[in-house]
mmCIF file of C-alpha atoms in Angstrom:
data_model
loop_
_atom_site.group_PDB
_atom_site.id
_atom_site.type_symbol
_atom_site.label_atom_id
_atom_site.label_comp_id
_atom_site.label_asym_id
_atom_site.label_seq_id
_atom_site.Cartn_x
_atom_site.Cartn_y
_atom_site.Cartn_z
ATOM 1 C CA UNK A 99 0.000 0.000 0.000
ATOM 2 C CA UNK A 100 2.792 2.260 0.925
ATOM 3 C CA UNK A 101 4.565 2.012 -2.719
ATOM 4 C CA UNK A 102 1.251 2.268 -4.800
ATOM 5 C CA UNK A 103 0.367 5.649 -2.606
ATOM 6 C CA UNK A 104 3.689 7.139 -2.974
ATOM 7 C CA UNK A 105 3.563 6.244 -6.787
ATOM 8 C CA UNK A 106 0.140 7.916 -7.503
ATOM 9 C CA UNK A 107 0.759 11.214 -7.067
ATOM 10 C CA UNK A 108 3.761 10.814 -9.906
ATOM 11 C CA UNK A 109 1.592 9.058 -12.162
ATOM 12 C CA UNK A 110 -1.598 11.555 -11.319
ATOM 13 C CA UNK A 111 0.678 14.349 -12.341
ATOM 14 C CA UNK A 112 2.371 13.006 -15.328
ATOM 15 C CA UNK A 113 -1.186 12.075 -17.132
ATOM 16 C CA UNK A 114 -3.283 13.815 -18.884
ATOM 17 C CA UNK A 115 -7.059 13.717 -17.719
ATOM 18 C CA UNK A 116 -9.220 11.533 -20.580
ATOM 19 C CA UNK A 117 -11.221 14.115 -20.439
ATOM 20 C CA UNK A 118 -8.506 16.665 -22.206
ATOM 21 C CA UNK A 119 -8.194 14.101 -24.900
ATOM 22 C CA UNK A 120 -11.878 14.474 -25.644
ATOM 23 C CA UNK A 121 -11.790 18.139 -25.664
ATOM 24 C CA UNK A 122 -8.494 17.740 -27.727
ATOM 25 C CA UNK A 123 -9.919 15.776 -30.320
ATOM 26 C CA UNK A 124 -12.760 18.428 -31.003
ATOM 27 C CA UNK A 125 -10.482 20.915 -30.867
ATOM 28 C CA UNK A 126 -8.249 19.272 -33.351
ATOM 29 C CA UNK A 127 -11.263 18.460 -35.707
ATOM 30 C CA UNK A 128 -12.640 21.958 -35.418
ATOM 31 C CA UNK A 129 -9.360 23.522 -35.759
ATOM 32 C CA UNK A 130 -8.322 21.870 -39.164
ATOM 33 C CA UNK A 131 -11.949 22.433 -40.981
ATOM 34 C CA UNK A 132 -11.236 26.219 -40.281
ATOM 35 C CA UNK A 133 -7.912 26.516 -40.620
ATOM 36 C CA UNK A 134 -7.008 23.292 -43.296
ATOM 37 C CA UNK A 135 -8.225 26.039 -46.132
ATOM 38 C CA UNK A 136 -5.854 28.559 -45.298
ATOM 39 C CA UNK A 137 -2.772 26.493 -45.605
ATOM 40 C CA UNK A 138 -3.772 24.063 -48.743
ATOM 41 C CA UNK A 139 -6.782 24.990 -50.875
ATOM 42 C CA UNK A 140 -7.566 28.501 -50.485
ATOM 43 C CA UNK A 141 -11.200 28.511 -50.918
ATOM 44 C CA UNK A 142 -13.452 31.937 -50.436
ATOM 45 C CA UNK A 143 -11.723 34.456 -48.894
ATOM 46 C CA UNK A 144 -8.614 32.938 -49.408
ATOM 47 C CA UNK A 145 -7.220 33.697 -52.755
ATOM 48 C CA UNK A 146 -3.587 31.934 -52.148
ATOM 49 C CA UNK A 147 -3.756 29.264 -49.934
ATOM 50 C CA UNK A 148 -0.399 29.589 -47.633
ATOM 51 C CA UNK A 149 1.288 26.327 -49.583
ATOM 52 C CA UNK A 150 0.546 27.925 -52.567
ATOM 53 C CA UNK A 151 2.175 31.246 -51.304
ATOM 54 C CA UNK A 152 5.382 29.282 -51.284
ATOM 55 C CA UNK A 153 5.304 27.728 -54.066
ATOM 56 C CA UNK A 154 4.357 30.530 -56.420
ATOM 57 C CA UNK A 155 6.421 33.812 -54.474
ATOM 58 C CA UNK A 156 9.973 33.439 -54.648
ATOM 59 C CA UNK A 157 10.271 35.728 -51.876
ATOM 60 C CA UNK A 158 9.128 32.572 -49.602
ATOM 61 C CA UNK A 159 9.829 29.720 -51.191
ATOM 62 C CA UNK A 160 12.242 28.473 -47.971
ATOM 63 C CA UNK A 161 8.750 28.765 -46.189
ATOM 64 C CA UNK A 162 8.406 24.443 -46.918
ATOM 65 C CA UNK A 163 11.633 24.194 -44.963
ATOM 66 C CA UNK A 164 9.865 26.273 -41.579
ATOM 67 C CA UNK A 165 7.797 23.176 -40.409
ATOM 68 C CA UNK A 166 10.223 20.486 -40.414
ATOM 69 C CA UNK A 167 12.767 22.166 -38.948
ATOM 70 C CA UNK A 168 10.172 23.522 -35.886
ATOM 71 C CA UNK A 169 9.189 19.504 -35.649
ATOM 72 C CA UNK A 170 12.933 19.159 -35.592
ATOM 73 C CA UNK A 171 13.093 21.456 -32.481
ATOM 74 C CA UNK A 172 10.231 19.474 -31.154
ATOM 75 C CA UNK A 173 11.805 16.435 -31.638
ATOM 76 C CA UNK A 174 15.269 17.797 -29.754
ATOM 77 C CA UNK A 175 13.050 18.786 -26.709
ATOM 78 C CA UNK A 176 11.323 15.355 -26.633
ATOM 79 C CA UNK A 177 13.396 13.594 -23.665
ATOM 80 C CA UNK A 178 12.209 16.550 -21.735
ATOM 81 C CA UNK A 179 8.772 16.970 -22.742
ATOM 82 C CA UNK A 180 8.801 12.960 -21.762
ATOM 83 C CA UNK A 181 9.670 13.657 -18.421
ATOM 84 C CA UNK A 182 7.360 16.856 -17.856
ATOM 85 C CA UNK A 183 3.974 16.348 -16.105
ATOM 86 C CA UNK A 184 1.314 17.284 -17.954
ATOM 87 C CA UNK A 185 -0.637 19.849 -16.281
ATOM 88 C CA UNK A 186 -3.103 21.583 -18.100
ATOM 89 C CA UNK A 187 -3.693 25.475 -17.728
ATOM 90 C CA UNK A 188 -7.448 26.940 -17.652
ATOM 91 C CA UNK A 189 -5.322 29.966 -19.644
ATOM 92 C CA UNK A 190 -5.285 27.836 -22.597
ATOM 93 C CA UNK A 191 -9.012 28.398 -23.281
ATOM 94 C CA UNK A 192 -8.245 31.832 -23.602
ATOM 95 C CA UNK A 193 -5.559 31.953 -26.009
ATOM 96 C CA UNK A 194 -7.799 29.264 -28.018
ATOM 97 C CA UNK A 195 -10.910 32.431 -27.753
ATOM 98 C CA UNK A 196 -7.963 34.721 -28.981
ATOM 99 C CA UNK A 197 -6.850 32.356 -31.827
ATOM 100 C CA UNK A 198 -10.954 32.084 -32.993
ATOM 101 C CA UNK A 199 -10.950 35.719 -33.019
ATOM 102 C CA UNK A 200 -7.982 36.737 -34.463
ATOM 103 C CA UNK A 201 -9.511 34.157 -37.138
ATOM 104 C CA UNK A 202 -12.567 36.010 -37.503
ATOM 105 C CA UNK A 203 -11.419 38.840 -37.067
ATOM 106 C CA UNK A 204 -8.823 38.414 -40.366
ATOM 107 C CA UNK A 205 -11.432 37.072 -42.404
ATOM 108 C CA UNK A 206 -14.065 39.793 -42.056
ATOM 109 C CA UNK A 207 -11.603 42.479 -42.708
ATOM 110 C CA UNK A 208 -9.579 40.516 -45.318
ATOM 111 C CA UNK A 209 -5.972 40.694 -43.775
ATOM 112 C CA UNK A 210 -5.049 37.393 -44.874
ATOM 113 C CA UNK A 211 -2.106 37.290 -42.351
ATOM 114 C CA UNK A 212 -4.551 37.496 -39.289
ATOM 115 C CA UNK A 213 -6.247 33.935 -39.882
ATOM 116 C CA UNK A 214 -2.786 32.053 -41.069
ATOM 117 C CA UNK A 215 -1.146 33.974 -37.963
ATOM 118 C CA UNK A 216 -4.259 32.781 -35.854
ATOM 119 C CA UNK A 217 -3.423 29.240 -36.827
ATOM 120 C CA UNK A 218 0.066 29.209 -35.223
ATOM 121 C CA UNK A 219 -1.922 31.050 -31.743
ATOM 122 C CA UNK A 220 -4.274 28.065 -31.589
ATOM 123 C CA UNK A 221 -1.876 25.974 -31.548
ATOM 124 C CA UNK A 222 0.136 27.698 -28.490
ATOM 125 C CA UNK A 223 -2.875 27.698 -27.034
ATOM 126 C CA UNK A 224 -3.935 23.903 -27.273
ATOM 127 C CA UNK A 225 -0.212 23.274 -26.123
ATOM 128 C CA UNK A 226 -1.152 25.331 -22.933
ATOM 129 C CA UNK A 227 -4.501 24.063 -22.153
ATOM 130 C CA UNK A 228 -3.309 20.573 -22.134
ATOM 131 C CA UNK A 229 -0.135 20.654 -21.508
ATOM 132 C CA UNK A 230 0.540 23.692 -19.205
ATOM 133 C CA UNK A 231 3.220 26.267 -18.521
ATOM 134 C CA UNK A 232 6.065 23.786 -18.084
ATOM 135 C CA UNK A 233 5.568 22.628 -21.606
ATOM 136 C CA UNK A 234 4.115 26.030 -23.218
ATOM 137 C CA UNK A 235 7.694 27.053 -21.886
ATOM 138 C CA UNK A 236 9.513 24.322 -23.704
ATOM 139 C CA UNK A 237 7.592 24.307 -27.125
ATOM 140 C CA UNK A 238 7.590 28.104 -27.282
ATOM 141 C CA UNK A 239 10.365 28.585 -29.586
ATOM 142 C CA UNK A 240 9.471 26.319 -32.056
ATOM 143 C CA UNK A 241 6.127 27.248 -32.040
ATOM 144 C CA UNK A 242 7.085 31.292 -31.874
ATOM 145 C CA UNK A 243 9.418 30.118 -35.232
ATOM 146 C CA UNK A 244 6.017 29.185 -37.225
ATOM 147 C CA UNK A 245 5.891 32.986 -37.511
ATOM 148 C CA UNK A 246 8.741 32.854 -40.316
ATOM 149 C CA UNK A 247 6.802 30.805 -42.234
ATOM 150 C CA UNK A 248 3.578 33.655 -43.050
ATOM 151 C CA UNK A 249 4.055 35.954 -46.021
ATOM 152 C CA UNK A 250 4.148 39.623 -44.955
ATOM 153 C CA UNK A 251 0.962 41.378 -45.746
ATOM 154 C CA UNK A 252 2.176 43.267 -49.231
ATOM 155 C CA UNK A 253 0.986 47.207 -47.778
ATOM 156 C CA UNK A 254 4.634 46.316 -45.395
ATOM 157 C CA UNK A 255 6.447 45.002 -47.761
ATOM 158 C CA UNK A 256 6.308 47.680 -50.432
ATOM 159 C CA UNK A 257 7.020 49.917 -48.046
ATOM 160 C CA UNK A 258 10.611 47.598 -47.265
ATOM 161 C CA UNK A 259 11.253 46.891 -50.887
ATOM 162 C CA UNK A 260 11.072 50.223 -52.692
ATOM 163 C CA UNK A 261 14.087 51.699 -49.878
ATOM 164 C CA UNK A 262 16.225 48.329 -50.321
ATOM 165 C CA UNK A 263 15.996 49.429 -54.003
ATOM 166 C CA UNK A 264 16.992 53.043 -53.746
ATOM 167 C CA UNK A 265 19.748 52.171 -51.699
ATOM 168 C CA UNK A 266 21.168 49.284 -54.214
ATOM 169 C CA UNK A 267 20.858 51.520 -56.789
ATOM 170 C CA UNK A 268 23.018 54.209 -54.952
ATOM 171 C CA UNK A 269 25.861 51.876 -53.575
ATOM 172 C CA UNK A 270 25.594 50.147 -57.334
ATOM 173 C CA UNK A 271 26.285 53.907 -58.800
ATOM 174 C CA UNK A 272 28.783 54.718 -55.831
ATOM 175 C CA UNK A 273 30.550 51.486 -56.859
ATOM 176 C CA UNK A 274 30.825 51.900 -60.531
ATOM 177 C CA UNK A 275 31.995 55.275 -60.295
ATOM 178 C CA UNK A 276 34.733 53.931 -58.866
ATOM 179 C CA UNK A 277 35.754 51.480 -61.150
ATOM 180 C CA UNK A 278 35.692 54.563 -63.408
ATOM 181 C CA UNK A 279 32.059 53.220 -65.250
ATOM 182 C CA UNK A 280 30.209 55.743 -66.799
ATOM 183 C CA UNK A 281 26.537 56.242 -65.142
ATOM 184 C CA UNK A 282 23.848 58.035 -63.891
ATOM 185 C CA UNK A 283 21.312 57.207 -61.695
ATOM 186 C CA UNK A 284 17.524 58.515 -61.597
ATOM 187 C CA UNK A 285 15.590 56.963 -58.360
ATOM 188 C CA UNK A 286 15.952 53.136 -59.125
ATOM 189 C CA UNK A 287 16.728 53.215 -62.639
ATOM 190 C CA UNK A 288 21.046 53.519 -63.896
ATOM 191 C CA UNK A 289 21.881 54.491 -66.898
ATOM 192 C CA UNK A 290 24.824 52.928 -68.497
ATOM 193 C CA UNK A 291 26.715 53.963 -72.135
ATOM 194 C CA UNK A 292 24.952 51.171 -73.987
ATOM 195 C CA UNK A 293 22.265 50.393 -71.706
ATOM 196 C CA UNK A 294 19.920 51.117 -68.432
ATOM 197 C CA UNK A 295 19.766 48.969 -65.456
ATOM 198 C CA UNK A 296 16.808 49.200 -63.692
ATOM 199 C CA UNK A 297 16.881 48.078 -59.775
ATOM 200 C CA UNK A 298 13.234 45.800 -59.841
ATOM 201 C CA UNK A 299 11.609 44.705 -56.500
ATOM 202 C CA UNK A 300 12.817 41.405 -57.196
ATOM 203 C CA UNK A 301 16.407 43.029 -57.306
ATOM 204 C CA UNK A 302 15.640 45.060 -54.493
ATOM 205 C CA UNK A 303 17.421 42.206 -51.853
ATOM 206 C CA UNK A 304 14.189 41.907 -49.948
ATOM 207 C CA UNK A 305 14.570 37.761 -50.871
ATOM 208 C CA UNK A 306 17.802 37.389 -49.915
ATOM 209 C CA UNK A 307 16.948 39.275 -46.455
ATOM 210 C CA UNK A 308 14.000 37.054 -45.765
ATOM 211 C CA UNK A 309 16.165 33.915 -46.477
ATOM 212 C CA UNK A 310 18.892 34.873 -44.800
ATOM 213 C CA UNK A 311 17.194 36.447 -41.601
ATOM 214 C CA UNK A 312 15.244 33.241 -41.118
ATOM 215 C CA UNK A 313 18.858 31.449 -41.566
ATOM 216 C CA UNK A 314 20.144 33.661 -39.135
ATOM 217 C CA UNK A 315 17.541 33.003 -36.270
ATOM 218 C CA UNK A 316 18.409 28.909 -37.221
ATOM 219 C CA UNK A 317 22.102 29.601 -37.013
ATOM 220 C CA UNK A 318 21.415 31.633 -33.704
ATOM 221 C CA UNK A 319 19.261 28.699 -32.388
ATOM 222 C CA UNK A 320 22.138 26.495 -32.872
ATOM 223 C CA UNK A 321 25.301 27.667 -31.915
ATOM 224 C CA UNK A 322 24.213 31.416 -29.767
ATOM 225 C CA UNK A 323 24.367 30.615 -25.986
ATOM 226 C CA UNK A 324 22.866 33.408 -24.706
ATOM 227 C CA UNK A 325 19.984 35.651 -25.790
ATOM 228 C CA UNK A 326 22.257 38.641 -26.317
ATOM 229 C CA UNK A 327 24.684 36.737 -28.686
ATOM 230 C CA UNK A 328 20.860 35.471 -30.475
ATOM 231 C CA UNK A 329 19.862 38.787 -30.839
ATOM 232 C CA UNK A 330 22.921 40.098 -32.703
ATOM 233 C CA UNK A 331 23.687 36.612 -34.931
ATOM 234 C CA UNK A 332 19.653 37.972 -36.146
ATOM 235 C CA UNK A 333 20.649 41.522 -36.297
ATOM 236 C CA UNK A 334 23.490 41.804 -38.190
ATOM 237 C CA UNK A 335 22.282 39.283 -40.586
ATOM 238 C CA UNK A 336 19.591 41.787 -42.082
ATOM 239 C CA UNK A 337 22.684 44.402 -42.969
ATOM 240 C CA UNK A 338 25.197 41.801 -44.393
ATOM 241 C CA UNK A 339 21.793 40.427 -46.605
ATOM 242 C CA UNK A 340 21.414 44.368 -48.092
ATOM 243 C CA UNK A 341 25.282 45.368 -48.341
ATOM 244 C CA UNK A 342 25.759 42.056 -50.462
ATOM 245 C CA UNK A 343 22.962 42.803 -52.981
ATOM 246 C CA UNK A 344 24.127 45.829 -53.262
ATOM 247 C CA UNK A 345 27.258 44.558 -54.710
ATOM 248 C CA UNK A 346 25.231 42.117 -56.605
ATOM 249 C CA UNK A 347 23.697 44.731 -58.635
ATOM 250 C CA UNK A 348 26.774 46.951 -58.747
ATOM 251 C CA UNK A 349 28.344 43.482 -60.394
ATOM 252 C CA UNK A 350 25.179 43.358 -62.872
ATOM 253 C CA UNK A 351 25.851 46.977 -64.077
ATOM 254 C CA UNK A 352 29.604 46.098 -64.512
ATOM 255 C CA UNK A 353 28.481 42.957 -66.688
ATOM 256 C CA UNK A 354 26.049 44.841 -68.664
ATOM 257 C CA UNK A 355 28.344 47.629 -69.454
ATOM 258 C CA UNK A 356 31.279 45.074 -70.499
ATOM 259 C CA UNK A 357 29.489 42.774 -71.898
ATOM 260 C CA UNK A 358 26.085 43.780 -72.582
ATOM 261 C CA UNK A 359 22.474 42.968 -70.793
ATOM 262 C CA UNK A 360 22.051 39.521 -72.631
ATOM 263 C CA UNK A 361 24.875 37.917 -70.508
ATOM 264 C CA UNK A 362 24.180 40.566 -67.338
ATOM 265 C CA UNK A 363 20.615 39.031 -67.106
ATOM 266 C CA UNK A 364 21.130 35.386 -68.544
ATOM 267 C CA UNK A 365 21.998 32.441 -66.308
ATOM 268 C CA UNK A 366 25.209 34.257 -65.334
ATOM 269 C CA UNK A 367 22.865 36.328 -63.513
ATOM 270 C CA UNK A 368 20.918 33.325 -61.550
ATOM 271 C CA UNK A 369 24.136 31.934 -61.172
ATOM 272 C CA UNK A 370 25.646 35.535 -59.567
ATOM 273 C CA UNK A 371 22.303 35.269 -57.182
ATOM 274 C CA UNK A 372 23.471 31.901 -55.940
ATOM 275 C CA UNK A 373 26.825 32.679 -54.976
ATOM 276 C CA UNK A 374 25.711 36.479 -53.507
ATOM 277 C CA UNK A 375 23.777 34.531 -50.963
ATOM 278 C CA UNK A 376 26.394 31.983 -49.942
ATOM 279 C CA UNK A 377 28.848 34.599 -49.492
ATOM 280 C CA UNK A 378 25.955 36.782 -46.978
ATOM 281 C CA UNK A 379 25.498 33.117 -45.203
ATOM 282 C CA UNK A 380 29.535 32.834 -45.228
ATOM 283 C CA UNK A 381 29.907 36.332 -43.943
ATOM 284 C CA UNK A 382 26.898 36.063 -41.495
ATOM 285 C CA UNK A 383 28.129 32.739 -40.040
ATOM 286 C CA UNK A 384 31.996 33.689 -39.500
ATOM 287 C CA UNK A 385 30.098 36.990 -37.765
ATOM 288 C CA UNK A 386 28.449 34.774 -35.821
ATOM 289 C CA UNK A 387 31.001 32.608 -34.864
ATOM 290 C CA UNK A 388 33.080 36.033 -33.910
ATOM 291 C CA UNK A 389 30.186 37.041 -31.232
ATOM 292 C CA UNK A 390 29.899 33.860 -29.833
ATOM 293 C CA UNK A 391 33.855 34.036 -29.023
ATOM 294 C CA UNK A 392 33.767 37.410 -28.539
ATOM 295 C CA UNK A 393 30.788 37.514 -26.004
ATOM 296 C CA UNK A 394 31.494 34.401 -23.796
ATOM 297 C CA UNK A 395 27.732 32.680 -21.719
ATOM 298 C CA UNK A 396 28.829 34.010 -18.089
ATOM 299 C CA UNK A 397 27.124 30.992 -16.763
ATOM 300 C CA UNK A 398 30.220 28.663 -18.256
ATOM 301 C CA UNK A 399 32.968 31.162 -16.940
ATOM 302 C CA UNK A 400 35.592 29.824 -14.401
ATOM 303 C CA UNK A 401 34.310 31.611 -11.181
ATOM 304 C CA UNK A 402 38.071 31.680 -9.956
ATOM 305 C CA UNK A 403 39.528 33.527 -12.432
ATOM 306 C CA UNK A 404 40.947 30.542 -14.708
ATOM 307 C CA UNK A 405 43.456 30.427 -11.731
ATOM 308 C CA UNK A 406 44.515 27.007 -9.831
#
């Protein structure tokens, strides 16, 4: 009698009451016939379905790699989440209420980012109510990291792209002038001898800084220690992504003077957009390799000094 007592409370803690898997379930059901549109088919009110999104905008077409690698994340937690009780939080209800209507909210008003971002809330918030703090706490990262995966709403990012391309355009000019290349630049558009460059959105680097400020919070994830050496592997990402398409498009205007627009925008120039970005990921990860030395975790330094 003494060992079975002694054992219960363990075993009352570390289950989940059947009664949460009921409520689960119907949560789960109701959950993917409101949200399963959003992220495959697209039906009324949905004009591109988030999969779609991906596959059709080049500006997020690493979105396919966002869920694995937050199941990955899961998956690294798991011996922990094993050995968590599962205690369920009341508070979980609520966010669930918030998720329904940010939902509604989204669709009524037509901000298609509101019910895709609601999707990622009602899922914090079904980790909470059944789960609790202890492993809301544990899955919040990966679940926070869904976030990378939803298209910006277009009104924000034309108000991003149209600066990235002003200032290409002006470190492109700044550039050539050096290498003693005729130009001149009006706005977004460089005029060459032969020809005229003009700096496009899709030119403007605003791919390349998606790509390789989501690659920057994975890098982070891995190999920061602390929050502060997190923060800046993210933050100085987003510069090294716009300096290097500057000089991408400085490059292009030194190909299409030379050598004319045919080879300046042919394969060469896919080609150039390729190795543009492994040089930003090469510079971004030998940055953050750099803070990581540079900025020690206090909670590994020797308390006496490094002395004997």
């Amino acid at each position: 009698m003494t060992q079975n007592s002694s054992a219960g409370p363990e075993a009352a803690a570390g289950a989940v009451r059947p009664g949460a898997w009921l409520w689960a379930g119907l949560a789960l059901l109701l959950a993917g016939w409101t949200f399963f549109p959003i992220l495959i088919h697209g039906g009324p009110g949905h004009p591109m379905a988030l999969v779609q999104h991906w596959l059709y905008d080049d500006n997020y077409s690493y979105g396919f790699l966002i869920p694995p690698l937050a199941l990955y994340f899961v998956w690294e937690r798991w011996e922990e989440l094993r050995g968590l009780p599962a205690e369920g939080s009341a508070w979980g209800l609520a966010v669930l209420a918030l998720a329904f209507l940010v939902f509604a909210a989204g669709t009524l008003g037509g901000v298609l980012v509101l019910p895709r971002a609601s999707a990622i809330v009602l899922l914090l918030g079904a980790i909470l109510w059944i789960g609790g703090w202890r492993w809301t706490r544990e899955l919040l990262f990966p679940v926070l990291f869904l976030f990378l995966m939803l298209p910006i709403p277009n009104v924000i990012l034309n108000q991003i792209a149209f600066p990235l391309q002003l200032f290409a355009a002006e470190v492109a000019e700044e550039t050539l002038f050096l290498l003693e290349v005729p130009v001149r630049r009006m706005g977004n558009v460089m005029y060459l001898p032969h020809t005229q460059l003009e700096v496009a959105q899709a030119c403007s680097g605003l791919r390349s800084l998606l790509a390789l400020t989501t690659t920057g919070v994975v890098f982070a994830y891995f190999f920061g220690r602390t929050w502060l050496q997190r923060g800046l592997i993210v933050a100085v990402s987003i510069p090294i992504a716009i300096l290097v398409n500057a000089a991408r498009v400085a490059i292009t205007g030194l190909l299409a003077h030379r050598y004319g627009m045919e080879v300046a925008s042919g394969f060469f120039h896919t080609l150039e957009g390729f190795g543009m970005f492994a040089l930003a990921f090469a510079l971004m990860a030998v940055t953050g390799f750099a803070i990581v030395r540079l900025l020690p975790d206090p909670r590994t330094a020797d308390p006496s000094g490094g002395g004997p």
